[in-house]
PDB file of N, CA and C in Angstrom:
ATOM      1  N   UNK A   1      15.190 -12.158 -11.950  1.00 44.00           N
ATOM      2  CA  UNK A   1      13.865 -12.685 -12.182  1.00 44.00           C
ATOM      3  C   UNK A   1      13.381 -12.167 -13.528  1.00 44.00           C
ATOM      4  N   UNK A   2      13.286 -13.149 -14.033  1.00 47.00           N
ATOM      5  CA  UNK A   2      12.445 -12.507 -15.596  1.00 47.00           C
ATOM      6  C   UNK A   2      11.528 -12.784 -15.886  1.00 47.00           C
ATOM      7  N   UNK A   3      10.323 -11.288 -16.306  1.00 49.00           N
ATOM      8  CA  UNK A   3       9.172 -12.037 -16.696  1.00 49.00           C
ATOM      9  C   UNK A   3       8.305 -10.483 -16.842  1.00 49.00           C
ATOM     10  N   UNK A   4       7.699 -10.335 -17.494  1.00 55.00           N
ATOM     11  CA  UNK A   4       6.773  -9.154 -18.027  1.00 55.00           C
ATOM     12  C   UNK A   4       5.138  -9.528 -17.373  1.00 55.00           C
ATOM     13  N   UNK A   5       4.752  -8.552 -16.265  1.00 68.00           N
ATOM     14  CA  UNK A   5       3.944  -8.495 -15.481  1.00 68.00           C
ATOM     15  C   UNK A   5       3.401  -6.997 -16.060  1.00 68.00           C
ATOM     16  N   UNK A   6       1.782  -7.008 -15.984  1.00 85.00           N
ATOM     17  CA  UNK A   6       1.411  -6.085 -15.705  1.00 85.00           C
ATOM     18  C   UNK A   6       1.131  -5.009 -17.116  1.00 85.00           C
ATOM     19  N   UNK A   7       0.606  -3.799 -16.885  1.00 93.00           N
ATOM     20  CA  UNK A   7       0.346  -2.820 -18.296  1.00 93.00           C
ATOM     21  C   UNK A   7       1.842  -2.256 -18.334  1.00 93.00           C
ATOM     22  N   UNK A   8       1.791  -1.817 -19.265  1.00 94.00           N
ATOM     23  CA  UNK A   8       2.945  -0.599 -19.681  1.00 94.00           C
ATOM     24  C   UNK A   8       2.388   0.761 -19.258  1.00 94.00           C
ATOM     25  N   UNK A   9       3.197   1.146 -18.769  1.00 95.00           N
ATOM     26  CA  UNK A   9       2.692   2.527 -18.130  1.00 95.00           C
ATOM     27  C   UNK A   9       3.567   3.683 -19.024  1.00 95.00           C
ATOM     28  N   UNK A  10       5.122   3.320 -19.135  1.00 96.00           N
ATOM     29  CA  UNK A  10       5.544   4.300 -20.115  1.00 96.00           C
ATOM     30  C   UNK A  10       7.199   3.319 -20.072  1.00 96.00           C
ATOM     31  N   UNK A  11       7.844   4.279 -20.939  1.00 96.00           N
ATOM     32  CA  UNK A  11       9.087   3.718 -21.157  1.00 96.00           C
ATOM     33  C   UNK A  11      10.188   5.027 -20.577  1.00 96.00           C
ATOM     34  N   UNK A  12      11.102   4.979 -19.728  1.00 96.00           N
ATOM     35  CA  UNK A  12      11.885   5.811 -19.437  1.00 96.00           C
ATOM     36  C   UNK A  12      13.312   5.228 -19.590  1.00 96.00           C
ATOM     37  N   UNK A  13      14.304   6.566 -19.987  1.00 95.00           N
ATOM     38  CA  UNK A  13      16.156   6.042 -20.230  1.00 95.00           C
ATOM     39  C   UNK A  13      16.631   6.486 -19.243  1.00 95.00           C
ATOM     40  N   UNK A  14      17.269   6.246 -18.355  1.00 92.00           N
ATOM     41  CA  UNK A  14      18.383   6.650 -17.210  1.00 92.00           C
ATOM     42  C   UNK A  14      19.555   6.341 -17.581  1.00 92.00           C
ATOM     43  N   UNK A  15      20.631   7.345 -17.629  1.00 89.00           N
ATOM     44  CA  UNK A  15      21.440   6.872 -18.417  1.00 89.00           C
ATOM     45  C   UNK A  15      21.636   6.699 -19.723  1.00 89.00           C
ATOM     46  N   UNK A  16      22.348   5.576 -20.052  1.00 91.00           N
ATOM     47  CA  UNK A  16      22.217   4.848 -21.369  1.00 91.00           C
ATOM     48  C   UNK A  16      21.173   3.693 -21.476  1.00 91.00           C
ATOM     49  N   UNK A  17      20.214   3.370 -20.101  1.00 92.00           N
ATOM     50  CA  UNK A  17      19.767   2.109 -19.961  1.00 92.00           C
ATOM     51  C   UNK A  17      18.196   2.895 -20.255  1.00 92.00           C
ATOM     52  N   UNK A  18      17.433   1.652 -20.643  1.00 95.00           N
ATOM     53  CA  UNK A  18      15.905   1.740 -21.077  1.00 95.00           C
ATOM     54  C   UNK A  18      15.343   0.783 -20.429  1.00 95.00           C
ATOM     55  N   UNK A  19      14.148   0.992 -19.245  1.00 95.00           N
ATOM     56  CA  UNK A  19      13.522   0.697 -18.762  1.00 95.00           C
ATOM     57  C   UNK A  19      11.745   0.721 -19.082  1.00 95.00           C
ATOM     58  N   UNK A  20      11.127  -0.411 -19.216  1.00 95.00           N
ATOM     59  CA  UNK A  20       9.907  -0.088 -18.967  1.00 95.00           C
ATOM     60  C   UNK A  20       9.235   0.017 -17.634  1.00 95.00           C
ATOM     61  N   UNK A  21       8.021   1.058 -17.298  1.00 96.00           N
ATOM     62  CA  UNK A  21       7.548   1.077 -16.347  1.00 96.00           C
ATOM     63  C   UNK A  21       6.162   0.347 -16.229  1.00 96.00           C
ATOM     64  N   UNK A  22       5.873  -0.654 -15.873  1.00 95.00           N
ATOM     65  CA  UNK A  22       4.878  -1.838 -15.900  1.00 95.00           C
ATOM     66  C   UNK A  22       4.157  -1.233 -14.768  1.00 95.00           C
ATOM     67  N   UNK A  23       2.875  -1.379 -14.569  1.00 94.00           N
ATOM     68  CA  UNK A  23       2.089  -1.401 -12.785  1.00 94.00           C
ATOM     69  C   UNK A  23       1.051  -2.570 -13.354  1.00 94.00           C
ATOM     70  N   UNK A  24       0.733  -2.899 -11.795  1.00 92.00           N
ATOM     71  CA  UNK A  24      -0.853  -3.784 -12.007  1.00 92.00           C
ATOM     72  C   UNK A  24      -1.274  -3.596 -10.687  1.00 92.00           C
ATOM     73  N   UNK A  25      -2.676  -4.071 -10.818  1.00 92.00           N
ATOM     74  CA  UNK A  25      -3.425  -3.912  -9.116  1.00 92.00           C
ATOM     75  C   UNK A  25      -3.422  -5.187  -8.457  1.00 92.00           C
ATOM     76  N   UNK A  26      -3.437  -5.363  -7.220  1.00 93.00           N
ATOM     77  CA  UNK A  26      -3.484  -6.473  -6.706  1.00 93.00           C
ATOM     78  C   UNK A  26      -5.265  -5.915  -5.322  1.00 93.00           C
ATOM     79  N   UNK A  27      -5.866  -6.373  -5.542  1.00 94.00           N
ATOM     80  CA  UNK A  27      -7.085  -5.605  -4.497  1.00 94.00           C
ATOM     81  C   UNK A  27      -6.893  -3.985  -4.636  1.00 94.00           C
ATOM     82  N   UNK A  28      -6.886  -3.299  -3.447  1.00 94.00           N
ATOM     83  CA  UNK A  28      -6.805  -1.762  -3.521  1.00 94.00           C
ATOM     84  C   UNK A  28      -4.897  -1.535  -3.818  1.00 94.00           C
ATOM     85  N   UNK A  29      -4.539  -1.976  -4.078  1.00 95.00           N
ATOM     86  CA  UNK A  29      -2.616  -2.113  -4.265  1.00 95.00           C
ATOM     87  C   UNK A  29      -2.354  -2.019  -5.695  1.00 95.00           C
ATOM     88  N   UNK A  30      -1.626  -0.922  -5.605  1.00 94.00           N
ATOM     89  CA  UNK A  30      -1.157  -0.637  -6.823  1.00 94.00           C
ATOM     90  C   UNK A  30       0.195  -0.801  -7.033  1.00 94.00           C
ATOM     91  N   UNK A  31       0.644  -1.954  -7.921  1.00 94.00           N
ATOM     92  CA  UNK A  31       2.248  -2.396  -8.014  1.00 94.00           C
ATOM     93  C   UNK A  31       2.754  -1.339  -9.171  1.00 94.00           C
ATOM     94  N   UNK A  32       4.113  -0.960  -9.260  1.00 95.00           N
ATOM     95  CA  UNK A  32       4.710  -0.799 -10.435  1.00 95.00           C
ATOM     96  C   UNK A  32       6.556  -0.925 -10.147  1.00 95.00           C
ATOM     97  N   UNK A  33       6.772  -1.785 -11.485  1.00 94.00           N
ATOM     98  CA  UNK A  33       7.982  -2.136 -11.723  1.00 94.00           C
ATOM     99  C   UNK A  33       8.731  -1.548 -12.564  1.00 94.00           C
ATOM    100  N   UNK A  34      10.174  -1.413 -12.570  1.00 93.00           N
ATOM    101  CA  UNK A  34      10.824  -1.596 -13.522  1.00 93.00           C
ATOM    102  C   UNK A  34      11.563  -2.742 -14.040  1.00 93.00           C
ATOM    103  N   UNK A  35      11.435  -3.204 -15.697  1.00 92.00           N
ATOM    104  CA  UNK A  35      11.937  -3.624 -16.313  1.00 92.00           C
ATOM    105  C   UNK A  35      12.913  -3.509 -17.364  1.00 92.00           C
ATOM    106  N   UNK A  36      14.417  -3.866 -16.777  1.00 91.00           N
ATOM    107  CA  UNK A  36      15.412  -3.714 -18.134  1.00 91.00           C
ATOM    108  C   UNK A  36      15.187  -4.358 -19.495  1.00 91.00           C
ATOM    109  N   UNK A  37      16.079  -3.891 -20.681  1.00 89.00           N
ATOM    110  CA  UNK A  37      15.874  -4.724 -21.592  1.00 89.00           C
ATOM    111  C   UNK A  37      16.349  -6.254 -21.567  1.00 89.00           C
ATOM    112  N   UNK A  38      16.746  -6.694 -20.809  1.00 89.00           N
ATOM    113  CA  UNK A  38      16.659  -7.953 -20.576  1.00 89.00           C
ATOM    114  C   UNK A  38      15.246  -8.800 -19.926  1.00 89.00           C
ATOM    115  N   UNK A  39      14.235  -7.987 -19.534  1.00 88.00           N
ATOM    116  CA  UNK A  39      12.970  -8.454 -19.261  1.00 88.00           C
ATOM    117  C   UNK A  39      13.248  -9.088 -17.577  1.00 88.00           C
ATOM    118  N   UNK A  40      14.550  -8.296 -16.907  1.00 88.00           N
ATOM    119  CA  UNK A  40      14.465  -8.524 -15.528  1.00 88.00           C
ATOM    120  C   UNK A  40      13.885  -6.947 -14.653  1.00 88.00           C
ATOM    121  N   UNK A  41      13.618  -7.674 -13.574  1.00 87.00           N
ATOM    122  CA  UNK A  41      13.101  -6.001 -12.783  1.00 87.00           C
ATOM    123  C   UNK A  41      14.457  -5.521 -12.507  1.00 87.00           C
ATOM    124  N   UNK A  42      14.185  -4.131 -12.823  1.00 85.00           N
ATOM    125  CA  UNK A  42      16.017  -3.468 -12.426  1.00 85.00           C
ATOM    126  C   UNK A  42      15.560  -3.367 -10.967  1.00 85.00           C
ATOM    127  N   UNK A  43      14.560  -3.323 -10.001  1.00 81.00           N
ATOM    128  CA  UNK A  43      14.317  -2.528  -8.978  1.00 81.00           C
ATOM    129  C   UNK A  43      13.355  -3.254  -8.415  1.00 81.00           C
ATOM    130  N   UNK A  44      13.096  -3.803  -6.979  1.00 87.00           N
ATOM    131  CA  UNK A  44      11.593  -3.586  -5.926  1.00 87.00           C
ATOM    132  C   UNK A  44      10.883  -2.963  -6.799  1.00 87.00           C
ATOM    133  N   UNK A  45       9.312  -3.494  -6.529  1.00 89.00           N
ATOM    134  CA  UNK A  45       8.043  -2.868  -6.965  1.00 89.00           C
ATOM    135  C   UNK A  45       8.170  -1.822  -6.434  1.00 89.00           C
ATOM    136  N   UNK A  46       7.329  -0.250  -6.353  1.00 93.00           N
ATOM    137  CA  UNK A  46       6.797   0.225  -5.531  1.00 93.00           C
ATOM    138  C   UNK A  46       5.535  -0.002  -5.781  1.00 93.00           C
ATOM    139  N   UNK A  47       5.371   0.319  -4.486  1.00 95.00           N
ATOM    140  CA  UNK A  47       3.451   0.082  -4.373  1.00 95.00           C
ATOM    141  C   UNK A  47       2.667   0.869  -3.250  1.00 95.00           C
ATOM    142  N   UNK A  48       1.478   1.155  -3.273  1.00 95.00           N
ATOM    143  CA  UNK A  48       0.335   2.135  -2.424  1.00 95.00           C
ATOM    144  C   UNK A  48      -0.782   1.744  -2.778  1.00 95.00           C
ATOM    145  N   UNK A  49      -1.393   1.619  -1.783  1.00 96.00           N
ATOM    146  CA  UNK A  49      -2.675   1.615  -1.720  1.00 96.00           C
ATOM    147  C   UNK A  49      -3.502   2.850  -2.366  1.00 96.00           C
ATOM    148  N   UNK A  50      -4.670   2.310  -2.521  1.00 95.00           N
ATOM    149  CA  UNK A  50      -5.352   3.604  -3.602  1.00 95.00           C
ATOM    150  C   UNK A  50      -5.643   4.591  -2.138  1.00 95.00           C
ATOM    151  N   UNK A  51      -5.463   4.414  -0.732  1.00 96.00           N
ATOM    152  CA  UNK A  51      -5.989   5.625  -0.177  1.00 96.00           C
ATOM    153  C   UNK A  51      -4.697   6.615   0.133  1.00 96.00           C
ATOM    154  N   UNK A  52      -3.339   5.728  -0.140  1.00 95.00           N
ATOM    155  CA  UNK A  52      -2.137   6.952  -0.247  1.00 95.00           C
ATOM    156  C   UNK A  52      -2.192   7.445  -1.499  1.00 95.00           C
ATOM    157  N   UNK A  53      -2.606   7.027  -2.560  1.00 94.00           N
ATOM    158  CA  UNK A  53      -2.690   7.583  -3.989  1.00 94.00           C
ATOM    159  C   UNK A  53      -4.010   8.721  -4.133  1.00 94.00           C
ATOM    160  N   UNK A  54      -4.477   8.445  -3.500  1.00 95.00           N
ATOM    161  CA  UNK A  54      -5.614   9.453  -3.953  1.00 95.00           C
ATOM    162  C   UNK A  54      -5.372  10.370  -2.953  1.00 95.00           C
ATOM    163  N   UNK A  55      -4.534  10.327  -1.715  1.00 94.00           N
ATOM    164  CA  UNK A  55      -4.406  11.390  -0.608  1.00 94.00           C
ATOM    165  C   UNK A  55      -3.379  12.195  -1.854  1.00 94.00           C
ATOM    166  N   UNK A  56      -2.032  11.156  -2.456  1.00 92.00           N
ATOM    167  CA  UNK A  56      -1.488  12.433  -3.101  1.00 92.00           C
ATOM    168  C   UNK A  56      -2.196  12.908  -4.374  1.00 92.00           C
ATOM    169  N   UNK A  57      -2.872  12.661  -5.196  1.00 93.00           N
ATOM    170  CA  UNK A  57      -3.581  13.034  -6.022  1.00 93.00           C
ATOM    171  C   UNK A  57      -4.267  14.752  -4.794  1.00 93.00           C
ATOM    172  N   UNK A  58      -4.675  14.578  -4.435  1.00 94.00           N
ATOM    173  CA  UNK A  58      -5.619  15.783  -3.633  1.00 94.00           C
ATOM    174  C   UNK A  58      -4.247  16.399  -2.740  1.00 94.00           C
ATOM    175  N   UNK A  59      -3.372  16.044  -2.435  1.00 94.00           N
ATOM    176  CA  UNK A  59      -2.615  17.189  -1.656  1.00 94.00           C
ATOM    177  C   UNK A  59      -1.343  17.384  -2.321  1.00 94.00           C
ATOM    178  N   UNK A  60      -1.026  16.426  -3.689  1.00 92.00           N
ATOM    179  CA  UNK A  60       0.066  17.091  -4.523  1.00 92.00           C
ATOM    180  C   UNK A  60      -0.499  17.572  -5.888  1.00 92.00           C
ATOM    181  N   UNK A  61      -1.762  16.944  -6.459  1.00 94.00           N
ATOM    182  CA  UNK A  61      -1.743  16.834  -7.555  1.00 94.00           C
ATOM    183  C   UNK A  61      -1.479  16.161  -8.576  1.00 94.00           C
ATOM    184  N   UNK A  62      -0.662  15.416  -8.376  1.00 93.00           N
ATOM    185  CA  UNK A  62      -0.306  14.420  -9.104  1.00 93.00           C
ATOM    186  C   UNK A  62      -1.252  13.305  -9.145  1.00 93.00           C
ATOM    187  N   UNK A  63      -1.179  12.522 -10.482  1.00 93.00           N
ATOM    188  CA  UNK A  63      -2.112  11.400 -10.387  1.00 93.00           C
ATOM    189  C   UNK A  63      -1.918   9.920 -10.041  1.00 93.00           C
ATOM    190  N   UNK A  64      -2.134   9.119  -9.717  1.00 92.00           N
ATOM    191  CA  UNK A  64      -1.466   7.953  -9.063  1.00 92.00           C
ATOM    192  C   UNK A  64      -0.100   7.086  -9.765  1.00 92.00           C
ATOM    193  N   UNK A  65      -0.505   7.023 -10.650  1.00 94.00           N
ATOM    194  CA  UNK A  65       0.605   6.571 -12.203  1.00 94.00           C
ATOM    195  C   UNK A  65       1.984   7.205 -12.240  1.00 94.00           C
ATOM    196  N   UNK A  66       1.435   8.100 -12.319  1.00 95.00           N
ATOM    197  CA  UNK A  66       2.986   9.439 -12.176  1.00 95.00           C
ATOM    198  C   UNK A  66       3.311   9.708 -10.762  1.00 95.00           C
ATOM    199  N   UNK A  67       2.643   9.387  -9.856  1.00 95.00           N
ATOM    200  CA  UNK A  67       3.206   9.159  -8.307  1.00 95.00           C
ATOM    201  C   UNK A  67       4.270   8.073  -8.337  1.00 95.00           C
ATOM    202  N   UNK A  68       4.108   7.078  -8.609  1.00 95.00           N
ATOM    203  CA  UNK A  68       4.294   5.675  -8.416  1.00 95.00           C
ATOM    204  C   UNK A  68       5.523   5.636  -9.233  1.00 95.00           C
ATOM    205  N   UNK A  69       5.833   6.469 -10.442  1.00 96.00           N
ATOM    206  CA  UNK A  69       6.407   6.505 -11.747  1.00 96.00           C
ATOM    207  C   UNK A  69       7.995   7.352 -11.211  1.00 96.00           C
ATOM    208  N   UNK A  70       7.108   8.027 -10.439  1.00 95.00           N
ATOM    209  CA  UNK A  70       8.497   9.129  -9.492  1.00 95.00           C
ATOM    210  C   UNK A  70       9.177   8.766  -8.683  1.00 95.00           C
ATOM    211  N   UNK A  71       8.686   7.969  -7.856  1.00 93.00           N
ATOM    212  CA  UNK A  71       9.199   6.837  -6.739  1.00 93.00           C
ATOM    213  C   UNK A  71      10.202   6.382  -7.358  1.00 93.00           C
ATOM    214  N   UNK A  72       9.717   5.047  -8.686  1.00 94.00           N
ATOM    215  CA  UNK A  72      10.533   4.250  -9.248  1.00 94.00           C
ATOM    216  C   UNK A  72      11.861   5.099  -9.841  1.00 94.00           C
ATOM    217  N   UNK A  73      11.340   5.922 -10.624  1.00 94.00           N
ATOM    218  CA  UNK A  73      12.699   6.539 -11.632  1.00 94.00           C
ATOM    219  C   UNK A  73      13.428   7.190 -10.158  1.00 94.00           C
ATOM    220  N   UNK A  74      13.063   7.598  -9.401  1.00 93.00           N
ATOM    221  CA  UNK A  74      14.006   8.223  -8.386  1.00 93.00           C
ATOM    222  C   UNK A  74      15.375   6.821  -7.811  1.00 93.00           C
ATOM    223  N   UNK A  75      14.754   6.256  -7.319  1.00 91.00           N
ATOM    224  CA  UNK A  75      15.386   5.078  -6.795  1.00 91.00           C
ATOM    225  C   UNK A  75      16.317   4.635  -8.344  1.00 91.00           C
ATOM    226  N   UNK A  76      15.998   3.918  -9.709  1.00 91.00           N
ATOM    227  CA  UNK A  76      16.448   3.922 -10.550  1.00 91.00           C
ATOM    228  C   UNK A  76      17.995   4.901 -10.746  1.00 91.00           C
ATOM    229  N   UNK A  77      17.863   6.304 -10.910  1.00 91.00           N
ATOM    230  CA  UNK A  77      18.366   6.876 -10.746  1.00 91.00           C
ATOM    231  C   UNK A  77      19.852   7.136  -9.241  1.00 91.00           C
ATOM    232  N   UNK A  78      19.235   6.913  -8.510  1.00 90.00           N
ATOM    233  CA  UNK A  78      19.938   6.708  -7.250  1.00 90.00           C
ATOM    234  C   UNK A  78      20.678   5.564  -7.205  1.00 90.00           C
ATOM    235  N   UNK A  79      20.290   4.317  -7.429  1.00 84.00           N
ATOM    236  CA  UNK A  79      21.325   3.249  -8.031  1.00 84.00           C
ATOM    237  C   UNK A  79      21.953   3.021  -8.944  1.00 84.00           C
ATOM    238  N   UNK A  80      21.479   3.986  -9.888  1.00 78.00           N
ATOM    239  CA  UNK A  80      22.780   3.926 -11.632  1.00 78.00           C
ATOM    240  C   UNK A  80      24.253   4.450 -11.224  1.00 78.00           C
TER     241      UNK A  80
END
């Protein structure tokens, strides 16, 4: 599927490969993708609602972006 959805959140390399990390909101839903340089998703969205994001914001610390960001590169990682 190709197609550039959403903000840029950051750019991460796994590997030799370069991915952007895109999110957008859909209501209280927070999507984020990865995109190869071919402008396909390497991966499933992940996604949470802002009341699992703000639970981990308050019981990890982390902020929703970089929650969401950890998910993805983990999985990323796990399939390279």
């Amino acid at each position: 599927m190709k197609m550039k959805k959403g903000e840029l959140y950051k750019t991460v390399k796994i590997d030799s490969e370069q991915f952007e990390l895109r999110k957008w909101n859909v209501g209280t839903t927070t999507f984020m993708v990865a995109v190869n340089e071919s402008n396909e998703f390497a991966f499933e969205p992940v996604e949470a609602t802002q009341e699992v994001l703000q639970d981990a914001k308050h019981q990890l610390g982390i902020d929703a972006d970089e929650f969401l960001a950890s998910a993805l590169v983990y999985e990323l990682q796990r399939n390279s």
